[in-house]
Amino acid sequence: MVVHVQQVLRDHGVSGEVRHLAESARTAQQAADALGVEVGAIANSLVFEVLGNPVLVLTSGTHRVDTAKVAALLGVPELTEAGAAFVREHTGQAIGGVAPVGHPEPIGTLVDITLARHDQVWAAAGHPHTVFPTTYDELLRITAGTAAEVDAD
């Protein structure tokens, strides 16, 4: 899966290289510690289920997604965190390593505006031991995502 994500990143003109980490980075804090960066510069990839369809929310590692706020943004009654089987089915990747790209089918994506505060952000690259550097604007571009305020007030 990582090789596929790497190719998709190249196809989108992403210059940052996938980095393999010695330790698993299933959480934003683990990734930040491994990379020596602020936890806020980690783009958590969280998959939610909305009316049977996936929605990907890329949020700053310092935030928790406010599901009621995001549901209202999307104009749907509710947003539920997807289980492992749903995530793998729709992304081809395991929870803790979901990349913003490289899924079997395009997934609607929201990108936390707080990530724009960082010159460089890090996102998963298809496996809990892989990440890649990018920027907020690049995340919006490669995911065809929508900038959104997704965190709890």
Short mmCIF file of C-alpha atoms in Angstrom, two decimals:
data_model
loop_
_atom_site.label_atom_id
_atom_site.label_comp_id
_atom_site.label_asym_id
_atom_site.label_seq_id
_atom_site.Cartn_x
_atom_site.Cartn_y
_atom_site.Cartn_z
CA MET A 1 0.00 0.00 0.00
CA VAL A 2 2.83 2.43 0.79
CA VAL A 3 4.27 2.00 -2.71
CA HIS A 4 0.85 2.84 -4.16
CA VAL A 5 0.53 5.94 -1.94
CA GLN A 6 4.05 7.01 -2.96
CA GLN A 7 3.10 6.73 -6.63
CA VAL A 8 -0.13 8.70 -6.13
CA LEU A 9 1.85 11.42 -4.32
CA ARG A 10 4.33 11.58 -7.22
CA ASP A 11 1.45 11.69 -9.72
CA HIS A 12 0.09 14.71 -7.82
CA GLY A 13 3.47 16.45 -7.94
CA VAL A 14 4.21 16.10 -4.23
CA SER A 15 7.93 16.59 -3.68
CA GLY A 16 8.11 15.34 -0.08
CA GLU A 17 9.40 11.79 0.27
CA VAL A 18 7.73 9.09 2.31
CA ARG A 19 9.66 8.48 5.50
CA HIS A 20 9.67 5.10 7.27
CA LEU A 21 9.64 5.40 11.06
CA ALA A 22 11.28 2.85 13.35
CA GLU A 23 8.32 2.94 15.73
CA SER A 24 4.62 2.88 14.95
CA ALA A 25 2.98 6.29 14.69
CA ARG A 26 -0.67 5.36 15.15
CA THR A 27 -1.29 8.55 17.12
CA ALA A 28 -0.42 12.16 16.40
CA GLN A 29 1.73 12.30 19.53
CA GLN A 30 3.72 9.23 18.48
CA ALA A 31 4.29 10.71 15.04
CA ALA A 32 5.30 14.10 16.47
CA ASP A 33 7.73 12.47 18.89
CA ALA A 34 9.31 10.36 16.14
CA LEU A 35 9.70 13.38 13.84
CA GLY A 36 10.66 15.95 16.48
CA VAL A 37 7.84 18.31 15.51
CA GLU A 38 4.87 19.92 17.25
CA VAL A 39 1.87 17.62 17.55
CA GLY A 40 -0.21 20.32 15.84
CA ALA A 41 1.80 19.78 12.64
CA ILE A 42 0.54 16.21 12.36
CA ALA A 43 -2.44 15.74 10.05
CA ASN A 44 -4.58 13.04 11.65
CA SER A 45 -6.57 11.07 9.07
CA LEU A 46 -9.93 10.19 10.57
CA VAL A 47 -12.57 8.33 8.60
CA PHE A 48 -16.22 8.81 9.45
CA GLU A 49 -19.35 7.17 8.12
CA VAL A 50 -22.09 9.39 6.77
CA LEU A 51 -25.20 7.68 5.46
CA GLY A 52 -23.13 4.61 4.55
CA ASN A 53 -20.40 6.62 2.80
CA PRO A 54 -16.90 7.53 3.99
CA VAL A 55 -15.79 11.06 4.82
CA LEU A 56 -12.14 11.76 5.56
CA VAL A 57 -11.31 14.50 8.05
CA LEU A 58 -7.69 15.63 8.18
CA THR A 59 -7.34 17.37 11.49
CA SER A 60 -4.47 18.88 13.42
CA GLY A 61 -2.99 16.51 15.98
CA THR A 62 -3.99 18.96 18.71
CA HIS A 63 -7.70 18.75 17.87
CA ARG A 64 -10.60 16.43 18.40
CA VAL A 65 -13.21 16.41 15.67
CA ASP A 66 -16.54 17.90 16.75
CA THR A 67 -18.83 15.41 14.99
CA ALA A 68 -21.94 17.56 15.51
CA LYS A 69 -20.19 20.58 13.95
CA VAL A 70 -18.95 18.54 10.99
CA ALA A 71 -22.37 16.92 10.49
CA ALA A 72 -23.89 20.42 10.37
CA LEU A 73 -21.22 21.54 7.86
CA LEU A 74 -22.09 18.57 5.67
CA GLY A 75 -25.84 19.02 6.13
CA VAL A 76 -26.33 15.49 7.45
CA PRO A 77 -28.05 14.26 10.62
CA GLU A 78 -24.96 12.60 12.12
CA LEU A 79 -21.39 11.57 11.64
CA THR A 80 -20.09 8.37 13.20
CA GLU A 81 -16.50 7.26 13.55
CA ALA A 82 -15.89 4.38 11.17
CA GLY A 83 -14.79 0.98 12.38
CA ALA A 84 -11.65 -0.80 11.19
CA ALA A 85 -13.39 -2.92 8.54
CA PHE A 86 -15.19 0.12 7.05
CA VAL A 87 -11.93 2.10 6.98
CA ARG A 88 -10.03 -0.70 5.25
CA GLU A 89 -12.86 -1.29 2.76
CA HIS A 90 -12.99 2.36 1.69
CA THR A 91 -9.33 3.35 1.97
CA GLY A 92 -7.46 0.08 1.49
CA GLN A 93 -5.46 1.08 4.57
CA ALA A 94 -5.48 0.35 8.29
CA ILE A 95 -6.51 2.79 11.01
CA GLY A 96 -3.38 4.57 12.24
CA GLY A 97 -1.84 4.75 8.79
CA VAL A 98 -4.57 6.14 6.53
CA ALA A 99 -3.05 8.42 3.91
CA PRO A 100 -4.98 11.39 2.53
CA VAL A 101 -4.73 9.83 -0.96
CA GLY A 102 -4.43 6.42 -2.63
CA HIS A 103 -7.90 5.11 -1.85
CA PRO A 104 -9.80 2.76 -4.19
CA GLU A 105 -12.35 5.52 -4.89
CA PRO A 106 -12.19 9.26 -4.14
CA ILE A 107 -13.34 10.15 -0.62
CA GLY A 108 -14.87 13.50 0.31
CA THR A 109 -12.30 15.24 2.50
CA LEU A 110 -12.35 18.09 4.99
CA VAL A 111 -9.02 19.68 5.95
CA ASP A 112 -8.74 21.38 9.34
CA ILE A 113 -7.92 25.08 8.86
CA THR A 114 -5.61 24.93 11.89
CA LEU A 115 -3.09 22.96 9.84
CA ALA A 116 -2.49 26.16 7.83
CA ARG A 117 -0.58 27.55 10.84
CA HIS A 118 2.31 25.21 10.07
CA ASP A 119 4.75 25.68 7.19
CA GLN A 120 5.11 21.91 7.01
CA VAL A 121 2.67 19.24 8.09
CA TRP A 122 3.09 15.49 8.20
CA ALA A 123 0.50 12.95 7.08
CA ALA A 124 0.35 9.16 7.12
CA ALA A 125 1.49 7.37 3.97
CA GLY A 126 -0.62 4.21 4.03
CA HIS A 127 0.91 2.37 7.00
CA PRO A 128 1.39 3.21 10.72
CA HIS A 129 5.18 3.34 10.19
CA THR A 130 5.14 5.78 7.26
CA VAL A 131 4.58 9.53 6.92
CA PHE A 132 5.29 12.23 4.36
CA PRO A 133 5.85 15.99 4.61
CA THR A 134 3.45 18.32 2.87
CA THR A 135 1.76 21.69 3.30
CA TYR A 136 -1.77 22.73 4.09
CA ASP A 137 -2.32 24.05 0.56
CA GLU A 138 -0.90 20.88 -0.93
CA LEU A 139 -3.24 18.73 1.20
CA LEU A 140 -6.19 20.72 -0.10
CA ARG A 141 -4.97 20.28 -3.66
CA ILE A 142 -4.11 16.56 -3.65
CA THR A 143 -7.30 15.57 -1.82
CA ALA A 144 -9.60 18.04 -3.61
CA GLY A 145 -10.52 18.76 0.02
CA THR A 146 -12.52 21.51 1.59
CA ALA A 147 -11.01 23.81 4.22
CA ALA A 148 -13.09 23.56 7.39
CA GLU A 149 -13.15 24.32 11.09
CA VAL A 150 -13.64 20.83 12.50
CA ASP A 151 -12.54 21.04 16.13
CA ALA A 152 -14.58 21.39 19.27
CA ASP A 153 -14.72 24.98 20.53
#
